CSV table of C-alpha atoms and ligand atoms in Angstrom, one decimal:
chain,number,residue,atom,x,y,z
A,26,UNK,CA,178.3,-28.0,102.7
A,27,UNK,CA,177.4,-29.8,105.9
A,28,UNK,CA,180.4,-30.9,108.2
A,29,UNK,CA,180.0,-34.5,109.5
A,30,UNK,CA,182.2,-35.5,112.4
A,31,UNK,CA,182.9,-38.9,114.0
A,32,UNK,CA,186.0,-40.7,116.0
A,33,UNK,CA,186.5,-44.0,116.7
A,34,UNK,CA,188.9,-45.4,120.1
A,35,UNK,CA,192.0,-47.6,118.6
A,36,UNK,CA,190.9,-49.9,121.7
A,37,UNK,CA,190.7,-52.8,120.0
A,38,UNK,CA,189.3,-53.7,116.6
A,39,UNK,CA,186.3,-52.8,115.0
A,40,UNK,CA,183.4,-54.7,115.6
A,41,UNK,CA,180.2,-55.6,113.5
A,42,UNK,CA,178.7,-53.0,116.2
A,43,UNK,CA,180.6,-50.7,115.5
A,44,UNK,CA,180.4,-51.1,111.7
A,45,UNK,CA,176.4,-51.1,112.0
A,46,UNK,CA,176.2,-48.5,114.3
A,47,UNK,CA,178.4,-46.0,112.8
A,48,UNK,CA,181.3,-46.8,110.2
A,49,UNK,CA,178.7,-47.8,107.3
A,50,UNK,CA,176.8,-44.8,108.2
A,51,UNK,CA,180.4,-42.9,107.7
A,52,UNK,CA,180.4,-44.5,103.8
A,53,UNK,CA,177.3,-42.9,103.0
A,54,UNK,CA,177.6,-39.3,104.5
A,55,UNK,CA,181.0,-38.7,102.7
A,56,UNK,CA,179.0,-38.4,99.7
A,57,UNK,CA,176.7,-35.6,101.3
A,58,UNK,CA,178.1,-33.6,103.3
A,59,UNK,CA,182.6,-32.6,104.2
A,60,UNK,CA,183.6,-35.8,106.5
A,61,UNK,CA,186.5,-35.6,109.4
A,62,UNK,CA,186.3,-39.3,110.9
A,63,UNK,CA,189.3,-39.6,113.7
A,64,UNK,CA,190.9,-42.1,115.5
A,65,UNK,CA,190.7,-41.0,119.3
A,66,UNK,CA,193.7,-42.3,120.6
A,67,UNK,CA,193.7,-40.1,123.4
A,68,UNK,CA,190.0,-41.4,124.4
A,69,UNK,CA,191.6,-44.8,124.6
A,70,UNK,CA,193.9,-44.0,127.0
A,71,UNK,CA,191.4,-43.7,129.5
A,72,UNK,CA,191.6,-47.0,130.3
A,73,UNK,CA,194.5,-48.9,130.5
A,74,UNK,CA,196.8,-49.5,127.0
A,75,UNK,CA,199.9,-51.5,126.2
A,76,UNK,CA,201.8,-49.0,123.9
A,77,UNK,CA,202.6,-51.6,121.7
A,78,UNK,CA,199.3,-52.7,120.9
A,79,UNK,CA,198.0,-48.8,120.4
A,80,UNK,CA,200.1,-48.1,117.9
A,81,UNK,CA,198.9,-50.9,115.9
A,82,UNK,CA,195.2,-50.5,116.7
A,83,UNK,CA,195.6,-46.8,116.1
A,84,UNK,CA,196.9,-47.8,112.3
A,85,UNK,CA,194.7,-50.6,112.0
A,86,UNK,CA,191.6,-48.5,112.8
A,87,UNK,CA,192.4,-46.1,110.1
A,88,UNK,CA,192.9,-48.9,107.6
A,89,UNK,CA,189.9,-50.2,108.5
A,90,UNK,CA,187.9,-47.2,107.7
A,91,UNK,CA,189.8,-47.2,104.2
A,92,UNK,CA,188.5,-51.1,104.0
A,93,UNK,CA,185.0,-50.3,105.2
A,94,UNK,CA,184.6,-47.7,102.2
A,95,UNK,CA,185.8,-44.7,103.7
A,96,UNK,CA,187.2,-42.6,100.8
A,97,UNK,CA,190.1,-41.0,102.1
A,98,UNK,CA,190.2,-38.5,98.3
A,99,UNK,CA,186.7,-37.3,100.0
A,100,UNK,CA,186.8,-37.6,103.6
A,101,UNK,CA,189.2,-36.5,106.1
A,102,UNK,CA,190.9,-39.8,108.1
A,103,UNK,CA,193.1,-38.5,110.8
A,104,UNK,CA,194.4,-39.4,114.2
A,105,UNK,CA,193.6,-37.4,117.1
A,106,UNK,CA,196.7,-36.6,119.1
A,107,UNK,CA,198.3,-35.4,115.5
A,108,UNK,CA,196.0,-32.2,116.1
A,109,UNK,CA,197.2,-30.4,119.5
A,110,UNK,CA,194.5,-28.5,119.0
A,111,UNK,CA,192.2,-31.1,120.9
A,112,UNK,CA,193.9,-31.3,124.0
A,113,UNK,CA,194.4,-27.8,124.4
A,114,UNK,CA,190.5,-26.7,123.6
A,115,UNK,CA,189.7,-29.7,125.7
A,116,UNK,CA,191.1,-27.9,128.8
A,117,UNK,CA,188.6,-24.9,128.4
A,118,UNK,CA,185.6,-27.1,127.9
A,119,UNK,CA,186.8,-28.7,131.2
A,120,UNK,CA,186.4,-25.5,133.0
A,121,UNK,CA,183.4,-25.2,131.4
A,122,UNK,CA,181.8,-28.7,132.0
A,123,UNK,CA,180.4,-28.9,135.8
A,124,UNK,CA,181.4,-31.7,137.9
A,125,UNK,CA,177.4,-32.8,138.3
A,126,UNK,CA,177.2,-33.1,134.6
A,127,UNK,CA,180.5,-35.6,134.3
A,128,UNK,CA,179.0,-37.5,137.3
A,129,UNK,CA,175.8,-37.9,136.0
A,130,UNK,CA,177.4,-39.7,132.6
A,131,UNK,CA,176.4,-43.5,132.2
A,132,UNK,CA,179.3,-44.8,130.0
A,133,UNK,CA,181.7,-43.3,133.0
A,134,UNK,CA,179.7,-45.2,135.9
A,135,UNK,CA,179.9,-48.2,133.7
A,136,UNK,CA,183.5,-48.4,132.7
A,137,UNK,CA,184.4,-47.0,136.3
A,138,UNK,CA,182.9,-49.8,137.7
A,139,UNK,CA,184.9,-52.4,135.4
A,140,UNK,CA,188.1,-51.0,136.1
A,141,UNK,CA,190.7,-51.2,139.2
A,142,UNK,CA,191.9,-47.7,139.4
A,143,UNK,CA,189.5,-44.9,137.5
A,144,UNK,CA,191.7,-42.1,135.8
A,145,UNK,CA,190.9,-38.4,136.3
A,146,UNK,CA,190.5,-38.9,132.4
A,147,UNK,CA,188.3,-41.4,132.4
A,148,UNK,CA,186.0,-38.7,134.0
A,149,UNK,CA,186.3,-35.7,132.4
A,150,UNK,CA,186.6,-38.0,129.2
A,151,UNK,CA,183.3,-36.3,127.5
A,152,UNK,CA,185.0,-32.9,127.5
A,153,UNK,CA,187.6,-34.2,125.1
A,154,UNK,CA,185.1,-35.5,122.5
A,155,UNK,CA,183.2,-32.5,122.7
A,156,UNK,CA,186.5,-30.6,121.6
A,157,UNK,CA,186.6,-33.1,118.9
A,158,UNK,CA,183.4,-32.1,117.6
A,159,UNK,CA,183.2,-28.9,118.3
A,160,UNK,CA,186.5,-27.8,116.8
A,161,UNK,CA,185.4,-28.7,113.3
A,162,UNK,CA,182.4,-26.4,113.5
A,163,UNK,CA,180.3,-30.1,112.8
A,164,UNK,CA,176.4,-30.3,112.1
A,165,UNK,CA,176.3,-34.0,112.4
A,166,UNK,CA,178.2,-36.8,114.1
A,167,UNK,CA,177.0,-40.3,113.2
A,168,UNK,CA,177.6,-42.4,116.5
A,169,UNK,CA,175.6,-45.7,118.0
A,170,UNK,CA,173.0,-45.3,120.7
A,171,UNK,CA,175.5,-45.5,123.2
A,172,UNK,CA,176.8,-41.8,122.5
A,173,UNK,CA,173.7,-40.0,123.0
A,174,UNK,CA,174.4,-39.1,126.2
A,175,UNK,CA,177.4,-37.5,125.7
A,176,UNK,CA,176.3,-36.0,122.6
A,177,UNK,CA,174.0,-33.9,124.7
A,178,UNK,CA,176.1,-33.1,126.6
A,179,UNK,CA,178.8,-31.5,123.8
A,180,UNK,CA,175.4,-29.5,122.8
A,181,UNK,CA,175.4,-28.2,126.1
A,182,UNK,CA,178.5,-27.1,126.2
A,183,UNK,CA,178.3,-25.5,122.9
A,184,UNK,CA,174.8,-23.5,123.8
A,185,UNK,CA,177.1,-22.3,127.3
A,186,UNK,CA,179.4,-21.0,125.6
A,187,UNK,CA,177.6,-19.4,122.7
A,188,UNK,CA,175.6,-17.8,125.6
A,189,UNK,CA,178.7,-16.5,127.6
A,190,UNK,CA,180.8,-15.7,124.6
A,191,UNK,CA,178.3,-14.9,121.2
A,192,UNK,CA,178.4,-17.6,118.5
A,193,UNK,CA,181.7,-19.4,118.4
A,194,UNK,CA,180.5,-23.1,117.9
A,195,UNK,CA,178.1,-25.0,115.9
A,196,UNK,CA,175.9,-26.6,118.2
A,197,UNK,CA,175.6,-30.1,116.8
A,198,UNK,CA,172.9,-32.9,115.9
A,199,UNK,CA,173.1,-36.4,116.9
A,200,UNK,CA,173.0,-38.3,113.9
A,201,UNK,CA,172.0,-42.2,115.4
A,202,UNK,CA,170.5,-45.0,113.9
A,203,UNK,CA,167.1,-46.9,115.3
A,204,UNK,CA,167.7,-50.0,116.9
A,205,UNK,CA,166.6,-52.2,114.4
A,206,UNK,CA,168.9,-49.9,112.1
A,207,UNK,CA,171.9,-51.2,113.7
A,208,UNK,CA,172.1,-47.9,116.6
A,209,UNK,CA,172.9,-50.5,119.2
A,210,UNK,CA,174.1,-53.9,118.4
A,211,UNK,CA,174.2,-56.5,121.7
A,212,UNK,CA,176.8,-58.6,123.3
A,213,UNK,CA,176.7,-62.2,121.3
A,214,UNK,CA,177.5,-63.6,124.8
A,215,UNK,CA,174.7,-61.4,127.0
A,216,UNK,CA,172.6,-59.3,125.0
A,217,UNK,CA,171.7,-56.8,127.8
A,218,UNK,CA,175.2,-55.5,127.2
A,219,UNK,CA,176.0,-53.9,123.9
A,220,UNK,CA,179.2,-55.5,121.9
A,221,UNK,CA,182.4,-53.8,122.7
A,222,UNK,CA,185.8,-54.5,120.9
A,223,UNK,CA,187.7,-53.6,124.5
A,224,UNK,CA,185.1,-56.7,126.1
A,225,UNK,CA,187.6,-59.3,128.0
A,226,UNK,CA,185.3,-62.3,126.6
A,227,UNK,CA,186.2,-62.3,122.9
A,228,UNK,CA,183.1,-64.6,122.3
A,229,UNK,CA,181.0,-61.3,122.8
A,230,UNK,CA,181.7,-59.9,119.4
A,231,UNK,CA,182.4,-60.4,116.0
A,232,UNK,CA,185.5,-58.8,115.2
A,233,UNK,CA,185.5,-57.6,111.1
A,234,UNK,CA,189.2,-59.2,111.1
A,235,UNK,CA,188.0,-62.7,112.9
A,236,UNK,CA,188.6,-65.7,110.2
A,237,UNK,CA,185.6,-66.7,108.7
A,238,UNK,CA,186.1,-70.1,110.9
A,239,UNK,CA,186.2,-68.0,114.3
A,240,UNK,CA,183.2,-66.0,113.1
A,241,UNK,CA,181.0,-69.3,112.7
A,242,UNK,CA,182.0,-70.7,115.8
A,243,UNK,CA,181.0,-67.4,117.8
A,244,UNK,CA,177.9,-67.4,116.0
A,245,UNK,CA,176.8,-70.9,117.0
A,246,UNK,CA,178.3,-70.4,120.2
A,247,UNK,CA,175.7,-67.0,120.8
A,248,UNK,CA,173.3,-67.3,123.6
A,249,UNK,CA,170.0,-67.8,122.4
A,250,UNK,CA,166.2,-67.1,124.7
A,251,UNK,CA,164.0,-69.8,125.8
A,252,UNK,CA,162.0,-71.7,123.3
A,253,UNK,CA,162.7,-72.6,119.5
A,254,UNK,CA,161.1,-70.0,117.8
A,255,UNK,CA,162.8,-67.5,115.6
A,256,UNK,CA,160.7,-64.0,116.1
A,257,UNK,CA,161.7,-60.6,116.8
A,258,UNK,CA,160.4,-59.9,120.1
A,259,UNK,CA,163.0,-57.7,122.0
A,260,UNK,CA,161.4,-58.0,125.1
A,261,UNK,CA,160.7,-61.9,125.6
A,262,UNK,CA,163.5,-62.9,122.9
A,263,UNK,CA,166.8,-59.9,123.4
A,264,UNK,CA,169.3,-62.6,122.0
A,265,UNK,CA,167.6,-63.7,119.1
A,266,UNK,CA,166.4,-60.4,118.3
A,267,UNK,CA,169.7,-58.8,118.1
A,268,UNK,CA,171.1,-61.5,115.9
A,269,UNK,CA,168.1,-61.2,113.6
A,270,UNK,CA,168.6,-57.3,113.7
A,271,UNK,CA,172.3,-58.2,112.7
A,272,UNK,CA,170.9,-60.8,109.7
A,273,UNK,CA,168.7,-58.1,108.3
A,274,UNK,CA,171.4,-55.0,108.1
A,275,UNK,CA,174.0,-58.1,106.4
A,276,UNK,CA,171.6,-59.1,104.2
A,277,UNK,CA,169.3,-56.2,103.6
A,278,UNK,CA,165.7,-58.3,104.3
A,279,UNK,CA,163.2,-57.0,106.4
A,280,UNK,CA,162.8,-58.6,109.9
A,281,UNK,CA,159.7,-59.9,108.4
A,282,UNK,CA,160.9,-61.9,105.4
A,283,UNK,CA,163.2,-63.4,108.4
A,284,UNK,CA,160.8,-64.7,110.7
A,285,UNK,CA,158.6,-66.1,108.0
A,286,UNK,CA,161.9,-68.2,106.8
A,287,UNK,CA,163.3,-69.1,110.0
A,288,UNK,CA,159.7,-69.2,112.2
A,289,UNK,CA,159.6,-72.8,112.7
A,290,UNK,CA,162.8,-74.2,111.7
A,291,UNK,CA,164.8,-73.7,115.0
A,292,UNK,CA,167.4,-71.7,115.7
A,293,UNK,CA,170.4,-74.0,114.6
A,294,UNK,CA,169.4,-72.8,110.9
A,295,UNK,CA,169.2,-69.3,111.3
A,296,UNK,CA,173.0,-69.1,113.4
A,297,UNK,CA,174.2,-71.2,110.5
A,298,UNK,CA,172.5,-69.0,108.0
A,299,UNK,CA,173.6,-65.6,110.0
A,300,UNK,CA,177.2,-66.4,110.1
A,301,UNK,CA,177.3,-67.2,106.4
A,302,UNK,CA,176.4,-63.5,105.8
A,303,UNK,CA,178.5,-62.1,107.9
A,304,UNK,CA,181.4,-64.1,106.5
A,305,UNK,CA,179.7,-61.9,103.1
A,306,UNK,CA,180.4,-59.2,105.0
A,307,UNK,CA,183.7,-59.0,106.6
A,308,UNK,CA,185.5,-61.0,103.2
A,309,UNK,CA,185.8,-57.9,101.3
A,310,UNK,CA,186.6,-55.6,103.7
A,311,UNK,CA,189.5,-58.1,105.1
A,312,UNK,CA,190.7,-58.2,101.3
A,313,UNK,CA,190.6,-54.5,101.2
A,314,UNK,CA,192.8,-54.3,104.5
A,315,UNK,CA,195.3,-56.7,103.5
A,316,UNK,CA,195.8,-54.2,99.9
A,317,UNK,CA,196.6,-51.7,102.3
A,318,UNK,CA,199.4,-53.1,104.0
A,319,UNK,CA,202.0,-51.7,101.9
A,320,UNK,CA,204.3,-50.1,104.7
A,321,UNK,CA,203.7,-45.9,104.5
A,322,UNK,CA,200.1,-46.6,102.8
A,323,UNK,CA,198.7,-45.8,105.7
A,324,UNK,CA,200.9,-43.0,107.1
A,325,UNK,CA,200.4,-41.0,103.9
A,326,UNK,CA,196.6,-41.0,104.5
A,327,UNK,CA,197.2,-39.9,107.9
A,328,UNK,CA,199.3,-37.3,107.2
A,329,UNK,CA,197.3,-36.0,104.5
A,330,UNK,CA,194.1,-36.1,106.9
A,331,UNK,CA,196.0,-34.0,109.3
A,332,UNK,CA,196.8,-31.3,106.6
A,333,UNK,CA,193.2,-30.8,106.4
A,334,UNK,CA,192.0,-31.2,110.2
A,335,UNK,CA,194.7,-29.1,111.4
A,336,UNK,CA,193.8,-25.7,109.9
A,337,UNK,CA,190.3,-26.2,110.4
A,338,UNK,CA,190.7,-26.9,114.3
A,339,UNK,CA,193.6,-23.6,114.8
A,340,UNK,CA,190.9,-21.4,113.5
A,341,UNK,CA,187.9,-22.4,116.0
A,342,UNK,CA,190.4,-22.9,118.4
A,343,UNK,CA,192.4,-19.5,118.1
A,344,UNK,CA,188.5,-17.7,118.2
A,345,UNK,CA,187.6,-19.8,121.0
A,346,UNK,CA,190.9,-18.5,123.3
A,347,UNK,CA,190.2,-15.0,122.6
A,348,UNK,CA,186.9,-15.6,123.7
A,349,UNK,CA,188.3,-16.6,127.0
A,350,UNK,CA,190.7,-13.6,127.4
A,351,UNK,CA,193.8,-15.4,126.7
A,352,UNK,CA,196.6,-13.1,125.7
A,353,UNK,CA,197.8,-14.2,122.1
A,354,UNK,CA,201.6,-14.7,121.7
A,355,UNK,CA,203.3,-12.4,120.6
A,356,UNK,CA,201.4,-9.5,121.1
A,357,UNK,CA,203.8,-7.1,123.7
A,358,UNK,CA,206.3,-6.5,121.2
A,359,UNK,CA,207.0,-2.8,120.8
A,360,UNK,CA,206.7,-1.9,124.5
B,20,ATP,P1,185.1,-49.7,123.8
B,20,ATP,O1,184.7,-51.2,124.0
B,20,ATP,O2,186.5,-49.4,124.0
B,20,ATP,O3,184.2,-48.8,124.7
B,20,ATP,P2,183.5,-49.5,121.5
B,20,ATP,O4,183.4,-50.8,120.8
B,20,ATP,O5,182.3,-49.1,122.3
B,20,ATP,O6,184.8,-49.4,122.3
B,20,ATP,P3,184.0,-47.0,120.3
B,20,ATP,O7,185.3,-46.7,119.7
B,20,ATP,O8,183.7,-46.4,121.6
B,20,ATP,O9,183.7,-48.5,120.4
B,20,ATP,O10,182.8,-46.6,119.3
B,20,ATP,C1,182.9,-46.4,117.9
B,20,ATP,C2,181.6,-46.1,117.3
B,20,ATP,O11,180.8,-47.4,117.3
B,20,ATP,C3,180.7,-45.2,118.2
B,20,ATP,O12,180.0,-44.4,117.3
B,20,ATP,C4,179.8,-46.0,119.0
B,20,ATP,O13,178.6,-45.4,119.3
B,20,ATP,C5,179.6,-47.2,118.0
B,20,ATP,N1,179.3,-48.4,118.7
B,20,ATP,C6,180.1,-49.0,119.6
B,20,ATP,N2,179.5,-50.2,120.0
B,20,ATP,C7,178.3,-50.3,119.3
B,20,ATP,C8,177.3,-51.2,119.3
B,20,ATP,N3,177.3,-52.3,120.1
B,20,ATP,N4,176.2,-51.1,118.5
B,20,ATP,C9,176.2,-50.0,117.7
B,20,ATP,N5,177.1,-49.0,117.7
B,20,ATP,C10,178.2,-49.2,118.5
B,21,LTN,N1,183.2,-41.4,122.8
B,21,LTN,C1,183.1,-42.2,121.6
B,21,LTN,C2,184.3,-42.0,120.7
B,21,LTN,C3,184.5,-40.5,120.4
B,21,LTN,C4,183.7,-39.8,119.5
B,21,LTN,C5,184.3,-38.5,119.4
B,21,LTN,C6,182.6,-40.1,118.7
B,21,LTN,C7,185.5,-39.7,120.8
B,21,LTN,N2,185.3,-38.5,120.2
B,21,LTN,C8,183.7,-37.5,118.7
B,21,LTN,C9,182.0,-39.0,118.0
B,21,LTN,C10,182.6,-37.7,117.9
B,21,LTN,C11,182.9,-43.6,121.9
B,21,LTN,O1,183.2,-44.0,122.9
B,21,LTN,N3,182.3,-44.3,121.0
């Protein structure tokens, strides 16, 4: 059976970007293929977090896969820095990795740029998720558009060291959705920035948790392009185009069927319309995550997940050490 792996950063809380990007796309592989989706606490501490709030986004993520549709009797749901395993492989793909490739890495120069002090983890931030992937021998990872880049990258590093060492790793496949299939969902407040849940202007996303009232107002409150009409023209209309991109994956009609309803009737409308929708969509899923707040509901999940990640990342892992000539413990008894 295929392995499918994905992770998710506890930064914040998931976004409609991040649910049309990748999470939905999570709820339909776990029927296809054996899922490990994992909440990359580690990743998150890249940037600045308060401890407080990680621990709570690190649960809430998890239970928000659970409310999305992630079936955790099919798929694997664990956190990251529960399996040791990543850090420690992470190293070796570090001394693997060149220092041109991390430089050359556009989600680094961007969140570089935004930050006061850049970590040395911030930087060699793409060898961890490579570890991620790589560990679980994966053949798909469902991500948004932004990962492409460093999905290349993790093939790279696989194809090196298959080449130095013989086949230890699966080299794996990008698996990301067009952009009018949700692979990159825009800023509500610029849309030549993609929506991000760690964005300081919370008027930039919809948040799947935001009360249907806060989710309207954003909505109205989106920047629109010049002009009244409602078409999808990405290049002379980016804001409206993204937010019809976001009515068609809520509702399921064509971009077409859109601009023939909305064409001539302004945009007032169509936001009204849109955030209607997405109230459709976030209502279940915000029922679902308040079922799950039985204290240890969560936990269990987690704990079972990391049953099933662990063994599964030891073995790559122990192969993968060998390769490199470390000595095994335990091995100079009987001298
Ligand atoms: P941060 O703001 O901290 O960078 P993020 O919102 O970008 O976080 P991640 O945890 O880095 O979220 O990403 C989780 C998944 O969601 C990844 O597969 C990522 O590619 C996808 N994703 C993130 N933002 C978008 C977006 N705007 N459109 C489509 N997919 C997205
Ligand atoms: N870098 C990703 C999060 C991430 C990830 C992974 C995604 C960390 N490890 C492994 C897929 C597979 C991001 O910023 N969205």
């Amino acid at each position: 059976m295929k392995r499918v792996f994905s992770g998710v950063q506890p930064s914040g809380l998931l976004t409609i970007g991040n649910y049309l990007g990748a999470i939905r796309n999570f709820t339909t592989l776990q029927h296809e293929a054996e899922c490990y989706f994992c909440v990359v606490d580690l990743h998150a501490l890249t940037v600045p977090q308060d401890p407080e709030e990680l621990r709570r986004n690190t649960l809430n993520t998890a239970r928000l896969f659970v409310a999305c549709g992630v079936d955790p009797t099919v798929a694997t749901i664990f956190v990251q820095s529960h399996v040791p395993e990543h850090t420690t492989f992470s190293w070796l793909l570090e001394c693997t990795a060149y220092y041109g490739e991390l430089r050359r890495m556009t989600q680094f120069k961007d969140k570089a740029a935004k930050q006061e002090v850049v970590t040395a983890g911030l930087f060699t931030y793409p060898a961890l998720m490579a570890a991620d992937i790589l560990l679980y021998q994966t053949d798909e990872v469902p991500v948004g558009e932004d990962q492409r880049q460093h999905l290349e990258l993790t093939r790279d590093l696989a194809t090196r060291l298959n080449s130095r060492f013989g086949p230890l790793v699966k080299v794996p496949e990008a698996y990301i959705p067009p952009r009018t299939a949700g692979g990159r969902i825009m800023s509500l407040q610029d849309p030549t920035e993609k929506m991000s849940k760690s964005s300081q202007d919370s008027r930039s996303y919809v948040a799947l948790l935001d009360p249907p009232d806060v989710i309207r107002k954003k909505i109205r409150s989106a920047v629109t392009d010049s002009g009244r009409e409602v078409r999808y023209d990405p290049e002379e209309k980016p804001a409206i185009s993204n937010l019809m991109v976001i009515y068609s994956l809520v509702s399921g009609e064509s971009l077409d069927t859109i601009a023939e309803r909305y064409g001539g009737s302004g945009y007032g409308k169509f936001k009204n319309d849109l955030a209607e929708r997405v109230v459709e969509l976030v209502t279940p899923i915000q029922r679902r995550f308040q079922e799950l707040s039985e204290p240890g509901a969560i936990e269990a999940i987690l704990e079972a997940g990391y049953s099933k990640a662990q063994p599964v990342a030891a073995a790559t892992l122990q192969a993968v050490q060998a390769a490199f000539g470390l000595v095994p413990r335990g091995q100079i008894r009987g001298e």
